[in-house]
Amino acid sequence: MALVAMLPAAAMAQSTPAPENTTPTNAPNMATPDGAGDAAQGNSGYGSDIVVTAQRQSQTLQEVPIAVSAFSAETLQAQQIDNASDLQLTLPNVTFSKGNFTGSSFTIRGIGDLCVGISCDAATAIHINGTPLLATRIFETEYFDLERVEVLRGPQGTLFGRNATSGVINFISAKPRTDAFSASGELEYGNYDSIRAKGVINVPLGDTMAVRVAGFYLNRDGYTKNTFLNTRIDGRDMYAIRGSFRWEPSVDTTFDLMGYYFREDDNRLRIQKQVCQRDTTGTLGCLNGRRDPSRSNTNSSFTGTLGSREFLAISGGPTFAALGLNSLYGPDAYAGYLDSPDPRVIASATDPTYFTDELQIQGRLEHNFGPIKAQITGFYHETKVESSQDYSLGVGNSSGIIPGLTALSAFAANPALAPYFRPIANALIPNGVNGGVCTSLPEETGLGSYGGFKRCAATPLAYDRSNQRTKAWSAEGIVSSDFDGMFNFLIGGIYVQNKLRDGDYYVNAFPIDYVTGVLGSLQSLGGAAAGIPPSFLGTPFFRNGTPEFKLKSYGIFGEAYFDFNDRLKLTLGIRYNNDEKTVRARSTLASFLVPYNQTGTAYDSPYFGLYDADPVTPGVQSEQFRNRTFDAFTGRAVLDYKITDDNLLYASYSRGYKSGGFNPAVQVAGLTIPDSFQPESIDAFEIGSKNTFANGKLTLNLTGFYYKYKNLQLSRIVARSSINDNIDANIWGVEAEAVVRPGPGWVVNFGASYLNTSVQEESPFINQRDPSGGDPNTVIIKDIGAAFNCVVRGPNAAAAEAFVTAANNQINASRGLTAANGLRGPQAFAADANIGARSGAFSQCSTLTTLASNGAFNPGGLIQVVDGVGVSIKGNSLPQAPIAKFSAGVQKTFDFDNGMSFVPRLDVTYTGESYGNIFNGRVNRIEGYEQVNAQVQLNGAEEKWYLRGFVSNVFDNNATTGLYLTDQSSGLFTNIFTLEPRRYGIAAGFKF
C-alpha cells in the first residue's frame, strides 16, 4: 500500500546538519506517528536539506557526490511508505518484487538478484544502522520508528559492509534522546478489517542515559478469495518491537545498544497467481505466445509422464498399464478448467501458511580522540522462515484417477502382488477408492505417506514448503579523521560469519506419492529374485535440501579525501574482500529404493548407498560438498566541484563486486553443468549535478551513468534445480529528481529515469519455453521418464517427424504395444503457440539418441537429438529493468489561526515496461503500470494530535510486477506477483 514522489528527501527535510544519531526536523507540517521526529516540527523553510551518512559522515543530501535518495520518518508517513513494495515506487531506476520462494529482490539500475540459490549473494545490500543484513525478513515487516531510510544507487564497497553491485538500502532507527521524555502512538483502521497500531516511548535516565521502546502490530483479512474453501487468504498477522539504549558518558563518547524482534504467523501468499497459454499436446504444458488465466496441461509434468498408462506399460508391461492415473493422449486433471481472470480470486484445496521471525542485536561504541573518531560495532542476527502453499493454485478434476485407483485396489487384493501394492493402497487410499486420497507431508525423514506422515483429503493435494534458519554475527571497526588541512581519511575492517541450516524446498503431490509407490513396487518386483524387498522410491516428494551453508567473510577498506580548496575535492577508495563459502546439499525425488517397512529415515535404506547425490563429480556421494574462497580488490574515485555553494558537479568511477557460489545439487546423472558460477563485477562510470536555485524554491539533481557488467549471474532451471550461468551486459541511463516550493506550505516533487540494459553475451542459451530455438525443422520431445524436453532436428520438419514416429513405433514393438496403448507420433502445436517447431511428441530422449547414432535407422546421419537449440540473447534487456519511471507528488499545508493545520497530499507514479525473463518476447513482457495515492491530515494545535484519511492504489490497479517461470517437469507455468489492491482507512495519532 503506498507510493511515490521522487525526491522526498529534499522536500521533507531538516535545515541544519546533524550527526547520524540526531533526529531530523520535518519540513512539511505533518505529525509523525512513530515519534521518530521528536525534534520541533513545522515548515523548515526554503533551502532545507536532510542529513545523511551515505559516506560514513554527516552531510546534507546536496553535498554528497553520489546518487542517493533519503526518506525521513515524516516522509515515509506522508507518502504512505509502509514496506519495501511501497519504497520502490518512489525511487528512480529502482524496482522491487517478491521471489518464487520466500525471498524478495530490489533491482537498482537493472541490477537485481538474478542468481537463485543459497550460496548467492544479494546484489542490493540491506543494512540496519550501517551493518549488513545477510538474510533479513525486512521485506515482510512494516516500517516504524525510523529516523530515515537511505537508498544509494550504484556499486558500494569501499565504505559499507560487504560489496554490493547495485546499491545499498540503509535503514536507520531512531535513537534514544537524553534531553526529554516523549511518547507517541497511532491507531489505524482500514478496509479488509485492517488494524494497525504503532507506538514509541522515550525515557531519559538521568543526563547521560536514555531508553527508547517502539513497536507495531498489524492484523488484516486476506486480499485474495479462495473460492474452493470459501476463505480469505493472503492476510497479515504480525508485530515487531525495538528497544534501544543510549549512554553518553562524555561529549566524546557514545554507546548504543539496540534489540529488535519481528514475528509473523498468518496465511500470506508467496505467489499471487499462475498463468499459462495451455498446450493441448502436453509436450510443453504451456505455450510461448501469451499468459492466459489458464492451467498447464498436467500430462507434461513429472507425475503426468511417469504416472501415465503409456509409461507404465513400457516400464512394466501391458498388465500394469491399468495402474496409470492418466493417458498422455487423454484429458488431464485441468482439462476444461476455467480459472478466474481476477488475480485476487483462486481455487485451492489448501490455504497457505506463513511463519517467520527475526532477532537483531546491535551494539556500537563511538569515541572522539580529538580529530580522530573511532567506532566499533558488533551485531548478532537470527532469522527463521517456514512457508507452505498450494503448488498449482487450482483444484483439478479427480474423476480421471478413479480407474487407476480401482486397479490398485485389485492389485492389492491379489495374493501374489499384495506385498507390493497393499502398502500403497494402505498409505494413499486407506478408506477405499472413493474415500479420499492421502499426500505426504513435507517432512525430514523422507518416508512421507509410507511412514505415516501424510495429509488426507477428498481431492488430490499438491503443495510446496520452503523453510530455512540462519544465524549470523559480525564485527566492524572504523577510524576516521577530521583534520583542518586538505587531507582526511577513513579506514575500516569487517568480519561476517553466517550459518544457514535446514534450507529446504519441498514439492508434495498425491500423484508423486502414487508414482513413487507404483514404480518402486515394479522395480522391487522385478528384483525379487535378487532379494529386493517390496519398496517405494524415495523420497516420495521433491526435496531440494541444504543441511548447511556457511559463509566466512572479511573486508578491509579505506578512503582518502583531498580538499584541494573550498570548491574542489578528490575521493579515492579501495577495498579487499574475501569470502569463504561451504555448502552441503542434496536433492531427491524417487531417487532410490526404500523398503515399505523402513524405519528411521529414508536415508537409512540399504539402497541409499547406490544413490549419487552429486552426479557432476565422479564417484558416488551421499551429499554434494563444496568449499571455495572468492576474493577481489575494488575501489572508487570521485572528483566533485562546487560551482557555487548551491551547485555541485561530480564525476566518479567505481568497481562493484559480488562473489561467486555453487550451483545446487541435481538429480539426474550425466548432466554437464558448471560446478560453480563465477564472481560478477561491474565498472561503473557516473556524472552528476546537484543544484539548489532561488533560495531553495527549486532543487534539481541530475545523474547519468554507464555500466560495464562482467559475468552477471543468471539463473535457469535444469533438472528441477536452479543453475546459474555468467553473462556480460552493458547498462546506461539517466535520472532526474526535482522539488519545487512555489510558495509557503507548497511542496511539489518530480522524478524521472530512463534505463537501457543490453546483454552482450555471444554464447547461445536454450529457452525453456521454446527449446526448438525457433527452428521449424524440429520436433520437441517430452521425455516420459524424466519429464524434461529434448529436440529432434532434421533437414526439414517432415523428416524429423517421420524419425520420431518410426522411433516410437520401434519402442512400442519392443514392449509388445501398439500406437493404441503405446507412444504415438508428433502432434501439432496451436497456430498461435509462438514455437519454432510445428509439433511435439512424447518419447524417450535416450532411445532417440541411440537410434539417431544408428546408421541403418538414420541414414546419412541427417537427424540429430539435442538438449535444445540455443538462441542468442545478445541485445536483450535484463529482467526487472523498466525502461522508464516517473513520479510526482504535491502537498499543501493550510495553517489556521488556532494553531491547527490541514495537509492534503496526492502522489502518482508510473513504472514502464520491462521483462520478467532474459529471453524477453511478448510472453515475458511486463506492461507498464501506474499507481495513485492520496491522503489528508488534520493536525491539532502544536501537533499534539492528528487525524488522517488515506487511499492507496486509488484505482485498484492489479498490475503484474514480476514473473517466475517454472521447470519443464512442472509444465512451464508462470507465477506472477502483483501490486497490492486498493486500501483505504482512517488513523488517529498523538504525540507529547
PDB file of N, CA and C in Angstrom, residues 156 307 360 468 476 503 539 550 614 680 739 855:
ATOM      1  N   GLN A 156      28.579  -0.157  -4.268  1.00  0.00           N
ATOM      2  CA  GLN A 156      29.075   0.339  -2.984  1.00  0.00           C
ATOM      3  C   GLN A 156      29.972  -0.755  -2.405  1.00  0.00           C
ATOM      4  N   GLY A 307       3.324 -41.267 -14.294  1.00  0.00           N
ATOM      5  CA  GLY A 307       2.093 -41.899 -13.818  1.00  0.00           C
ATOM      6  C   GLY A 307       1.144 -42.270 -14.924  1.00  0.00           C
ATOM      7  N   GLN A 360      17.456  -9.238  16.024  1.00  0.00           N
ATOM      8  CA  GLN A 360      18.657  -8.434  15.782  1.00  0.00           C
ATOM      9  C   GLN A 360      19.135  -7.847  17.105  1.00  0.00           C
ATOM     10  N   GLN A 468      13.941 -22.295   6.192  1.00  0.00           N
ATOM     11  CA  GLN A 468      15.365 -22.175   6.490  1.00  0.00           C
ATOM     12  C   GLN A 468      15.546 -21.445   7.805  1.00  0.00           C
ATOM     13  N   GLU A 476      32.724  -4.902  13.252  1.00  0.00           N
ATOM     14  CA  GLU A 476      33.261  -3.898  12.343  1.00  0.00           C
ATOM     15  C   GLU A 476      33.921  -2.784  13.134  1.00  0.00           C
ATOM     16  N   GLY A 503      17.911 -25.451   4.937  1.00  0.00           N
ATOM     17  CA  GLY A 503      17.446 -24.675   3.790  1.00  0.00           C
ATOM     18  C   GLY A 503      16.799 -25.604   2.779  1.00  0.00           C
ATOM     19  N   THR A 539      12.864 -39.956  -2.321  1.00  0.00           N
ATOM     20  CA  THR A 539      11.790 -39.574  -1.431  1.00  0.00           C
ATOM     21  C   THR A 539      10.499 -39.444  -2.223  1.00  0.00           C
ATOM     22  N   LYS A 550      27.705 -22.277   5.004  1.00  0.00           N
ATOM     23  CA  LYS A 550      28.496 -21.392   5.852  1.00  0.00           C
ATOM     24  C   LYS A 550      29.174 -20.325   4.999  1.00  0.00           C
ATOM     25  N   ASP A 614      25.620 -36.272  -6.068  1.00  0.00           N
ATOM     26  CA  ASP A 614      26.422 -35.272  -6.775  1.00  0.00           C
ATOM     27  C   ASP A 614      26.897 -35.869  -8.098  1.00  0.00           C
ATOM     28  N   GLU A 680      30.777 -11.854 -10.125  1.00  0.00           N
ATOM     29  CA  GLU A 680      30.440 -10.849 -11.109  1.00  0.00           C
ATOM     30  C   GLU A 680      31.059  -9.518 -10.702  1.00  0.00           C
ATOM     31  N   VAL A 739      12.458  19.151  -6.755  1.00  0.00           N
ATOM     32  CA  VAL A 739      11.482  19.602  -5.770  1.00  0.00           C
ATOM     33  C   VAL A 739      11.251  21.087  -5.992  1.00  0.00           C
ATOM     34  N   GLY A 855      23.287 -45.915 -38.032  1.00  0.00           N
ATOM     35  CA  GLY A 855      23.290 -45.561 -39.443  1.00  0.00           C
ATOM     36  C   GLY A 855      22.158 -46.182 -40.222  1.00  0.00           C
TER      37      GLY A 855
END
